[in-house]
Tab-separated table of C-alpha atoms and ligand atoms in Angstrom:
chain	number	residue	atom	x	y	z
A	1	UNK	CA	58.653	120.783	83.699
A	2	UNK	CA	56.506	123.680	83.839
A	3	UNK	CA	53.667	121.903	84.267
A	4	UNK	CA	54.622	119.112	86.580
A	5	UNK	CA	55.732	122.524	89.308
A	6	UNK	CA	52.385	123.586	89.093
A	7	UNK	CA	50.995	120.193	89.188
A	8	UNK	CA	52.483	119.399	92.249
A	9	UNK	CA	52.496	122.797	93.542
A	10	UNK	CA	48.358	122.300	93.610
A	11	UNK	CA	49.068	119.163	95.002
A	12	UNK	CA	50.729	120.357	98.229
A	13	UNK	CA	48.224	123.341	98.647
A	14	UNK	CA	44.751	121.378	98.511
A	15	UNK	CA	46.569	119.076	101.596
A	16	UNK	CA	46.615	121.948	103.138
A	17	UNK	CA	43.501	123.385	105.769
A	18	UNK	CA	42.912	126.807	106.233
A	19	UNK	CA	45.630	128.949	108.316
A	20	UNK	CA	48.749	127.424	107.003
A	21	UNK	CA	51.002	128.889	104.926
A	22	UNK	CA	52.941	127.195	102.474
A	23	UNK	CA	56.760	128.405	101.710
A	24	UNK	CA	57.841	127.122	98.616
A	25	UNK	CA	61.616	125.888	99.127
A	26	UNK	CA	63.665	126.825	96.139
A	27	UNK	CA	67.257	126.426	97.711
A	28	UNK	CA	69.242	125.250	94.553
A	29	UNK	CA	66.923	125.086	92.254
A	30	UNK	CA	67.265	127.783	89.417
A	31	UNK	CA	65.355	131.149	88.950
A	32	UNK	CA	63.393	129.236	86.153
A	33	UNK	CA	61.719	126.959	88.337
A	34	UNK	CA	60.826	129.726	90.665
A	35	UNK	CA	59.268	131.433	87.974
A	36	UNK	CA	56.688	128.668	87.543
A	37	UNK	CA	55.558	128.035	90.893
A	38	UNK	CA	55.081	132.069	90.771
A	39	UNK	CA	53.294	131.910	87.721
A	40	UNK	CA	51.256	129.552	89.881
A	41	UNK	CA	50.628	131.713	92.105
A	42	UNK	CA	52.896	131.008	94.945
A	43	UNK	CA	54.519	134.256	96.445
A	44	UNK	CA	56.129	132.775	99.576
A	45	UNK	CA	59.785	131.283	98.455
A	46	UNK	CA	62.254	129.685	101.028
A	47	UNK	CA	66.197	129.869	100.472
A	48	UNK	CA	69.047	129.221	102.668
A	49	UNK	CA	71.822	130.462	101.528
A	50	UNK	CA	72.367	134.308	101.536
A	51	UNK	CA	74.463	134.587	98.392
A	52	UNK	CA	71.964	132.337	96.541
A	53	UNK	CA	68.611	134.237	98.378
A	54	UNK	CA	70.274	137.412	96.814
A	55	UNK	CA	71.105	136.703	93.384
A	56	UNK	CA	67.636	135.477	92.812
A	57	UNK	CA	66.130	138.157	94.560
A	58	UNK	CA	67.777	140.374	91.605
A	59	UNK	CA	66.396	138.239	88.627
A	60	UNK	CA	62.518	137.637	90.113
A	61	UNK	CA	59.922	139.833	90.779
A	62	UNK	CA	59.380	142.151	93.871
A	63	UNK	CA	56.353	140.673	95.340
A	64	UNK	CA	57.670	137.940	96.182
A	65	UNK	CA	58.094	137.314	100.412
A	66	UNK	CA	61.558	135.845	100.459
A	67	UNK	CA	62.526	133.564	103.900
A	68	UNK	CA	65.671	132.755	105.087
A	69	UNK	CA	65.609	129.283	106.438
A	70	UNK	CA	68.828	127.943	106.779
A	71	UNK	CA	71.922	128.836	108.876
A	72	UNK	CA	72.857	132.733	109.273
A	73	UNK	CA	76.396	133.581	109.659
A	74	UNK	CA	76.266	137.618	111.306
A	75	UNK	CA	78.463	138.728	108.818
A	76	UNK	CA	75.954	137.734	105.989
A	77	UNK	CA	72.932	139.862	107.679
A	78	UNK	CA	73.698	143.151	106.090
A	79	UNK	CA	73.299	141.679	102.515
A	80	UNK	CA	69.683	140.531	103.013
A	81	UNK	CA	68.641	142.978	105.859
A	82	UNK	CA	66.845	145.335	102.793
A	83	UNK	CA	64.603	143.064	101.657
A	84	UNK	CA	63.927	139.575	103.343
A	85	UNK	CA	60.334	138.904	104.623
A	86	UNK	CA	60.936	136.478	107.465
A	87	UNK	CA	64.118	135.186	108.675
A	88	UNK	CA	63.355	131.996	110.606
A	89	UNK	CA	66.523	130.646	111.694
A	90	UNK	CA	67.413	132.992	114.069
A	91	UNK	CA	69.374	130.878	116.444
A	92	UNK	CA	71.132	132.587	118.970
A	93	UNK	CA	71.169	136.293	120.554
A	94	UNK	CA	73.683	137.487	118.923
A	95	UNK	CA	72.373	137.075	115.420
A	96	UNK	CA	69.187	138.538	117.098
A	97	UNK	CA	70.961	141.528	117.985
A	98	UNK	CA	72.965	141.868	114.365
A	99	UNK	CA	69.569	141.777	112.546
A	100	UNK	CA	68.678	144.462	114.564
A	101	UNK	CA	71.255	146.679	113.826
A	102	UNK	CA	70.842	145.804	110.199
A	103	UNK	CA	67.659	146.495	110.199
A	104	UNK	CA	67.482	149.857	112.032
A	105	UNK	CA	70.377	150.592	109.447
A	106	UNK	CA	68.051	150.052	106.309
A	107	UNK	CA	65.018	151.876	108.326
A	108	UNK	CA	62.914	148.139	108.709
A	109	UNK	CA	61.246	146.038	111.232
A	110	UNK	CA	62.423	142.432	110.209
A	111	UNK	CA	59.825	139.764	111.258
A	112	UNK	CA	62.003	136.759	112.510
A	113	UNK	CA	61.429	132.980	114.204
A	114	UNK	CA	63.498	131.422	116.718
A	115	UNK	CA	64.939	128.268	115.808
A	116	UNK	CA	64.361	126.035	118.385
A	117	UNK	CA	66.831	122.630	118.677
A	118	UNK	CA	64.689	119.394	119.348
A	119	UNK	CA	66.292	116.558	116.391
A	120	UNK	CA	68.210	114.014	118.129
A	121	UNK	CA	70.840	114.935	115.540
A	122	UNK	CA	73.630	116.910	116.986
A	123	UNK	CA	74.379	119.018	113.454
A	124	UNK	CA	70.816	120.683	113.807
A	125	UNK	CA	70.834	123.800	115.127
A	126	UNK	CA	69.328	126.078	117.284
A	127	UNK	CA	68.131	127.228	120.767
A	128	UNK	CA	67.747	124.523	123.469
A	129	UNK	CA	64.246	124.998	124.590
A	130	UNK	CA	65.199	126.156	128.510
A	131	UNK	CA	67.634	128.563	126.941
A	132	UNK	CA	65.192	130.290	125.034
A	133	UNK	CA	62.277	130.384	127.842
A	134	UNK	CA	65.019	131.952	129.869
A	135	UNK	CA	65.989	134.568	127.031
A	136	UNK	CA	62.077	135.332	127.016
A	137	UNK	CA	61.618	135.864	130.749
A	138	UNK	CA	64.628	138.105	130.868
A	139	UNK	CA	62.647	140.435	127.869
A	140	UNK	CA	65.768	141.491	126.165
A	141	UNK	CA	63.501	141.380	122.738
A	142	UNK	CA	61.514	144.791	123.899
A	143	UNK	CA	64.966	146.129	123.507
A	144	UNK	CA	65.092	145.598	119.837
A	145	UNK	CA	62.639	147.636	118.264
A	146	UNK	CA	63.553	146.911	114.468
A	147	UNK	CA	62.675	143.087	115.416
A	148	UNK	CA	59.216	141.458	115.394
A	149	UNK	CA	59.203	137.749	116.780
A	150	UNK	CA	56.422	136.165	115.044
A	151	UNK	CA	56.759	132.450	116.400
A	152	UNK	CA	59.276	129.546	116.752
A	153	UNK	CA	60.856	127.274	113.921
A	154	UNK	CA	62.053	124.014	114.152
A	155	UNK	CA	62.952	120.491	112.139
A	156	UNK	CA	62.163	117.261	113.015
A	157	UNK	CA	64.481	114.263	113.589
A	158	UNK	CA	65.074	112.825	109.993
A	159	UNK	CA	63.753	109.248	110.506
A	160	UNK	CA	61.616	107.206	109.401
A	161	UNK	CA	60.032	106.685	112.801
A	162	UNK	CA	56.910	108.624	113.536
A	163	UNK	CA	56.897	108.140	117.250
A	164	UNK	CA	60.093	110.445	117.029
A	165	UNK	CA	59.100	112.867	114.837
A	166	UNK	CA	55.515	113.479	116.571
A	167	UNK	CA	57.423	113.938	119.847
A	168	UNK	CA	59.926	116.562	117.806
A	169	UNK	CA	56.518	118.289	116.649
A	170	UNK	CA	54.507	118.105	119.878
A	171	UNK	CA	57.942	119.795	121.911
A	172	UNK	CA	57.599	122.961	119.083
A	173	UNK	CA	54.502	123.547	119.604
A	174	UNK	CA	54.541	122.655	123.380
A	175	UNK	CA	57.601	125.770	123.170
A	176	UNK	CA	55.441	127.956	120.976
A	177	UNK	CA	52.639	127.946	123.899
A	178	UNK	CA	54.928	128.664	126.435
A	179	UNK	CA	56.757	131.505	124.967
A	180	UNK	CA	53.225	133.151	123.670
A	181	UNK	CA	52.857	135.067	126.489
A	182	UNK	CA	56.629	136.827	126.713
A	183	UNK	CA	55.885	137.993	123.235
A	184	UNK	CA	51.961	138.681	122.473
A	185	UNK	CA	49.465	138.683	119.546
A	186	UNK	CA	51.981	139.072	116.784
A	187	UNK	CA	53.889	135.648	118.051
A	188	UNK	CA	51.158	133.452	115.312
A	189	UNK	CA	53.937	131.435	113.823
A	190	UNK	CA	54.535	127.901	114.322
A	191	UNK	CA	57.055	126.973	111.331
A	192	UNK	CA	57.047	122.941	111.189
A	193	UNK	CA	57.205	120.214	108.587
A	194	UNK	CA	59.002	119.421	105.414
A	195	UNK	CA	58.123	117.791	102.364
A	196	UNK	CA	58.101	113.987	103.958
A	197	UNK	CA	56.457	115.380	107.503
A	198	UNK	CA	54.290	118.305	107.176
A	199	UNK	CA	51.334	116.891	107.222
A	200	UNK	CA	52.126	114.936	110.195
A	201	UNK	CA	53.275	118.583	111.451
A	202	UNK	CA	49.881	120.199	110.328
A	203	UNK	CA	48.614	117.623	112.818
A	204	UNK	CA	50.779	118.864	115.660
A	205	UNK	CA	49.515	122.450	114.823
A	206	UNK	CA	52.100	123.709	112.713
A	207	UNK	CA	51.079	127.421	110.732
A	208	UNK	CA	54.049	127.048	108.426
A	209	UNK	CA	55.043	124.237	106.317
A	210	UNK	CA	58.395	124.793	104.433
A	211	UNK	CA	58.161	122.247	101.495
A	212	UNK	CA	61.242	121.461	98.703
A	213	UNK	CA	61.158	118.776	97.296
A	214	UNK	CA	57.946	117.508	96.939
A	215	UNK	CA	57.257	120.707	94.870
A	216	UNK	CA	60.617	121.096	92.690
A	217	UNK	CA	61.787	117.400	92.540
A	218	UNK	CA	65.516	116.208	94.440
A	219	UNK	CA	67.975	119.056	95.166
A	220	UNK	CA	70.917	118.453	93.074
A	221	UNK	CA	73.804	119.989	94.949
A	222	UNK	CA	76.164	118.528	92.710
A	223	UNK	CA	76.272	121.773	90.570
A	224	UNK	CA	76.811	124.319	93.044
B	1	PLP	C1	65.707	122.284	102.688
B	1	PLP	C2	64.849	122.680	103.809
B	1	PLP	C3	63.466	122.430	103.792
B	1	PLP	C4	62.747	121.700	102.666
B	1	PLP	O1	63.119	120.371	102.593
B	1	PLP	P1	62.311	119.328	101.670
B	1	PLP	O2	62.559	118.022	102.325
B	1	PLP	O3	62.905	119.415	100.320
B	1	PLP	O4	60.893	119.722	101.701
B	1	PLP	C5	62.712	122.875	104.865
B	1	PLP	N1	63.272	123.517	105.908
B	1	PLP	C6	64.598	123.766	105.966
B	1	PLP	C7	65.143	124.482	107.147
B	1	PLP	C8	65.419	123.353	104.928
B	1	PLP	O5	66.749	123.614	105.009
Protein backbone atom coordinates (compact mmCIF):
# COMPACT_ATOMS: atom_id res chain seq x y z
CA UNK A 1 0.00 0.00 0.00
CA UNK A 2 2.70 2.18 0.99
CA UNK A 3 4.26 2.06 -2.00
CA UNK A 4 1.50 2.13 -4.54
CA UNK A 5 0.52 6.04 -2.52
CA UNK A 6 3.75 7.12 -3.38
CA UNK A 7 3.72 5.53 -6.69
CA UNK A 8 0.86 7.23 -7.75
CA UNK A 9 1.42 10.20 -5.73
CA UNK A 10 4.65 10.77 -8.30
CA UNK A 11 2.39 9.95 -10.84
CA UNK A 12 -0.02 12.88 -10.40
CA UNK A 13 2.88 15.41 -9.65
CA UNK A 14 5.16 14.85 -12.88
CA UNK A 15 1.50 15.65 -14.91
CA UNK A 16 1.75 18.51 -13.36
CA UNK A 17 3.65 22.03 -14.99
CA UNK A 18 5.09 24.47 -12.93
CA UNK A 19 2.63 26.83 -10.76
CA UNK A 20 0.11 24.30 -9.73
CA UNK A 21 -0.34 23.04 -6.61
CA UNK A 22 -1.44 19.74 -5.86
CA UNK A 23 -3.86 19.08 -2.65
CA UNK A 24 -3.81 15.67 -1.78
CA UNK A 25 -7.59 14.64 -0.93
CA UNK A 26 -7.65 12.40 2.06
CA UNK A 27 -11.46 12.72 3.00
CA UNK A 28 -12.10 9.15 4.44
CA UNK A 29 -9.21 7.67 4.05
CA UNK A 30 -7.32 6.88 7.40
CA UNK A 31 -4.40 8.81 9.11
CA UNK A 32 -2.17 5.86 7.80
CA UNK A 33 -2.52 6.63 4.33
CA UNK A 34 -1.88 10.24 4.98
CA UNK A 35 1.19 9.37 6.54
CA UNK A 36 2.58 7.95 3.30
CA UNK A 37 1.82 10.48 0.87
CA UNK A 38 3.63 12.78 3.69
CA UNK A 39 6.42 10.61 3.88
CA UNK A 40 6.35 11.38 0.17
CA UNK A 41 6.61 14.51 0.55
CA UNK A 42 3.23 15.93 0.05
CA UNK A 43 2.32 18.66 2.71
CA UNK A 44 -0.91 20.00 1.17
CA UNK A 45 -3.95 17.55 2.42
CA UNK A 46 -7.68 18.20 1.46
CA UNK A 47 -10.65 17.10 3.89
CA UNK A 48 -14.20 17.93 4.00
CA UNK A 49 -15.58 17.19 6.84
CA UNK A 50 -14.74 19.28 10.00
CA UNK A 51 -14.99 16.53 12.59
CA UNK A 52 -12.85 14.25 10.36
CA UNK A 53 -10.24 17.45 9.28
CA UNK A 54 -9.86 17.70 13.16
CA UNK A 55 -9.26 14.40 14.46
CA UNK A 56 -6.54 13.91 11.97
CA UNK A 57 -5.17 17.13 12.47
CA UNK A 58 -4.47 15.72 16.20
CA UNK A 59 -2.72 12.40 15.09
CA UNK A 60 -0.37 13.99 12.01
CA UNK A 61 2.23 16.28 12.02
CA UNK A 62 2.09 20.18 12.21
CA UNK A 63 3.45 21.09 8.92
CA UNK A 64 1.06 19.95 7.22
CA UNK A 65 -1.38 22.88 5.25
CA UNK A 66 -4.77 21.40 5.94
CA UNK A 67 -7.87 22.66 3.33
CA UNK A 68 -11.28 22.53 3.89
CA UNK A 69 -13.00 21.64 0.71
CA UNK A 70 -16.28 20.52 1.25
CA UNK A 71 -19.48 22.10 2.68
CA UNK A 72 -19.12 24.46 5.92
CA UNK A 73 -21.94 24.56 8.25
CA UNK A 74 -21.20 28.21 10.53
CA UNK A 75 -21.54 26.43 13.52
CA UNK A 76 -18.54 24.09 12.62
CA UNK A 77 -16.06 27.24 11.94
CA UNK A 78 -14.88 27.71 15.46
CA UNK A 79 -13.46 24.09 15.61
CA UNK A 80 -11.07 24.54 12.65
CA UNK A 81 -10.64 28.41 12.78
CA UNK A 82 -6.99 27.66 14.85
CA UNK A 83 -5.39 25.89 12.44
CA UNK A 84 -6.76 25.37 8.79
CA UNK A 85 -4.57 26.71 5.89
CA UNK A 86 -7.16 27.47 3.23
CA UNK A 87 -10.77 27.08 3.43
CA UNK A 88 -12.07 26.95 -0.14
CA UNK A 89 -15.64 26.43 0.06
CA UNK A 90 -16.64 29.49 1.31
CA UNK A 91 -20.04 29.79 -0.22
CA UNK A 92 -22.04 32.44 0.95
CA UNK A 93 -21.52 35.81 3.09
CA UNK A 94 -22.48 34.71 5.97
CA UNK A 95 -19.98 31.93 6.40
CA UNK A 96 -17.59 34.73 5.15
CA UNK A 97 -18.44 36.80 7.95
CA UNK A 98 -18.38 33.71 10.73
CA UNK A 99 -14.79 32.87 9.63
CA UNK A 100 -14.04 36.19 10.35
CA UNK A 101 -15.10 36.37 13.66
CA UNK A 102 -13.44 33.05 14.27
CA UNK A 103 -10.57 34.07 13.12
CA UNK A 104 -10.10 37.48 14.79
CA UNK A 105 -11.11 35.28 17.91
CA UNK A 106 -7.96 32.92 17.58
CA UNK A 107 -5.73 36.16 16.53
CA UNK A 108 -5.41 34.74 12.48
CA UNK A 109 -5.86 35.88 9.00
CA UNK A 110 -7.60 32.77 7.34
CA UNK A 111 -6.81 32.59 3.56
CA UNK A 112 -10.19 31.45 1.93
CA UNK A 113 -11.74 30.75 -1.88
CA UNK A 114 -15.10 31.46 -3.00
CA UNK A 115 -16.95 28.66 -4.23
CA UNK A 116 -18.37 29.55 -7.26
CA UNK A 117 -21.70 27.36 -8.63
CA UNK A 118 -21.31 26.46 -12.45
CA UNK A 119 -22.29 22.17 -12.52
CA UNK A 120 -25.51 21.73 -14.13
CA UNK A 121 -26.23 19.68 -11.01
CA UNK A 122 -28.52 21.42 -8.66
CA UNK A 123 -26.86 19.66 -5.25
CA UNK A 124 -23.50 21.58 -6.01
CA UNK A 125 -23.05 24.41 -4.21
CA UNK A 126 -21.99 27.73 -4.18
CA UNK A 127 -22.16 31.40 -5.36
CA UNK A 128 -23.95 32.08 -8.69
CA UNK A 129 -21.38 33.93 -10.63
CA UNK A 130 -23.52 37.53 -10.86
CA UNK A 131 -24.04 37.18 -7.15
CA UNK A 132 -20.58 37.12 -6.35
CA UNK A 133 -19.38 39.98 -8.95
CA UNK A 134 -22.02 41.96 -7.18
CA UNK A 135 -20.68 41.00 -3.55
CA UNK A 136 -17.17 42.19 -5.02
CA UNK A 137 -18.27 45.56 -6.39
CA UNK A 138 -20.07 46.35 -3.18
CA UNK A 139 -16.30 45.67 -1.25
CA UNK A 140 -17.78 44.31 1.87
CA UNK A 141 -14.41 41.95 2.00
CA UNK A 142 -12.13 45.21 3.04
CA UNK A 143 -14.37 44.99 6.00
CA UNK A 144 -13.02 41.74 7.17
CA UNK A 145 -9.60 42.13 8.05
CA UNK A 146 -8.92 38.51 9.54
CA UNK A 147 -9.90 37.25 5.83
CA UNK A 148 -7.57 36.98 2.82
CA UNK A 149 -9.43 35.96 -0.53
CA UNK A 150 -6.88 34.22 -2.46
CA UNK A 151 -9.02 33.11 -5.62
CA UNK A 152 -12.24 31.24 -6.62
CA UNK A 153 -13.06 27.38 -6.34
CA UNK A 154 -15.26 25.47 -8.25
CA UNK A 155 -16.30 21.68 -9.59
CA UNK A 156 -17.12 20.68 -12.78
CA UNK A 157 -20.31 18.98 -14.04
CA UNK A 158 -19.69 15.17 -13.34
CA UNK A 159 -20.03 13.79 -16.91
CA UNK A 160 -18.46 12.16 -19.11
CA UNK A 161 -18.83 14.88 -21.71
CA UNK A 162 -15.91 17.18 -22.20
CA UNK A 163 -17.71 19.87 -24.08
CA UNK A 164 -19.49 20.39 -20.60
CA UNK A 165 -16.88 20.22 -18.41
CA UNK A 166 -14.46 22.65 -20.53
CA UNK A 167 -17.35 25.15 -20.53
CA UNK A 168 -17.63 24.54 -16.43
CA UNK A 169 -13.71 25.26 -16.44
CA UNK A 170 -13.53 28.13 -18.95
CA UNK A 171 -16.72 30.04 -16.72
CA UNK A 172 -14.11 29.66 -13.38
CA UNK A 173 -11.57 31.02 -14.77
CA UNK A 174 -13.58 33.51 -16.96
CA UNK A 175 -14.98 34.53 -12.94
CA UNK A 176 -11.47 34.45 -11.54
CA UNK A 177 -10.45 37.32 -14.21
CA UNK A 178 -13.23 39.30 -13.51
CA UNK A 179 -13.14 39.40 -9.83
CA UNK A 180 -9.08 39.99 -9.91
CA UNK A 181 -9.38 43.41 -9.82
CA UNK A 182 -12.01 43.86 -6.63
CA UNK A 183 -9.46 41.89 -4.72
CA UNK A 184 -5.63 42.44 -5.95
CA UNK A 185 -2.26 40.60 -6.06
CA UNK A 186 -2.99 38.13 -3.32
CA UNK A 187 -6.29 36.81 -5.40
CA UNK A 188 -3.55 33.90 -7.35
CA UNK A 189 -5.87 31.02 -6.80
CA UNK A 190 -7.78 29.29 -9.34
CA UNK A 191 -8.86 25.88 -7.49
CA UNK A 192 -10.15 23.47 -10.45
CA UNK A 193 -10.05 19.80 -11.35
CA UNK A 194 -10.40 16.47 -9.71
CA UNK A 195 -8.86 13.28 -10.14
CA UNK A 196 -10.84 12.38 -13.65
CA UNK A 197 -10.58 16.32 -14.91
CA UNK A 198 -7.64 18.15 -13.73
CA UNK A 199 -5.69 17.96 -16.35
CA UNK A 200 -8.33 19.06 -18.61
CA UNK A 201 -8.61 21.92 -15.79
CA UNK A 202 -4.75 22.61 -15.90
CA UNK A 203 -5.67 23.37 -19.51
CA UNK A 204 -8.31 25.92 -18.61
CA UNK A 205 -5.68 27.55 -16.24
CA UNK A 206 -6.46 26.08 -13.09
CA UNK A 207 -3.48 26.82 -10.04
CA UNK A 208 -5.05 24.19 -7.82
CA UNK A 209 -5.89 20.71 -8.54
CA UNK A 210 -7.64 18.87 -5.61
CA UNK A 211 -7.00 15.12 -6.43
CA UNK A 212 -8.58 11.85 -4.27
CA UNK A 213 -8.80 9.21 -5.75
CA UNK A 214 -6.40 8.82 -8.23
CA UNK A 215 -3.83 9.14 -5.35
CA UNK A 216 -5.52 6.97 -2.41
CA UNK A 217 -7.67 4.51 -4.50
CA UNK A 218 -12.01 4.62 -4.22
CA UNK A 219 -13.41 6.34 -1.10
CA UNK A 220 -15.13 3.76 0.84
CA UNK A 221 -17.84 5.57 2.73
CA UNK A 222 -19.30 2.49 3.79
CA UNK A 223 -17.34 2.62 7.15
CA UNK A 224 -18.03 5.94 8.32
C1 LIG B 1 -13.78 14.63 -2.95
C2 LIG B 1 -13.43 15.91 -3.56
C3 LIG B 1 -12.36 16.03 -4.46
C4 LIG B 1 -11.51 14.85 -4.92
O1 LIG B 1 -12.24 13.96 -5.69
P1 LIG B 1 -11.51 12.79 -6.52
O2 LIG B 1 -12.45 12.52 -7.63
O3 LIG B 1 -11.37 11.65 -5.59
O4 LIG B 1 -10.21 13.31 -6.98
C5 LIG B 1 -12.06 17.28 -4.96
N1 LIG B 1 -12.78 18.37 -4.61
C6 LIG B 1 -13.82 18.30 -3.76
C7 LIG B 1 -14.55 19.55 -3.42
C8 LIG B 1 -14.18 17.08 -3.21
O5 LIG B 1 -15.23 17.04 -2.35
Amino acid sequence: MEDIIASRLSHVRASLPEGVTLVAVSKTHPAEAIRQAYEAGQRIFGESRPQELCAKYEMLPHDIAWHMIGHLQTNKVRSIAPFVALIQSVDSERLATTIQREAARCGRRIDILLEIHVAQEQTKTGWVADELLEYARAESFAAMPNIRVRGVMGIATNTDDETVVRRDFEALHRCFVELRPYFGEEFDTLSMGMSDDYPLAVECGSTMVRVGSRIFGERDYSEK
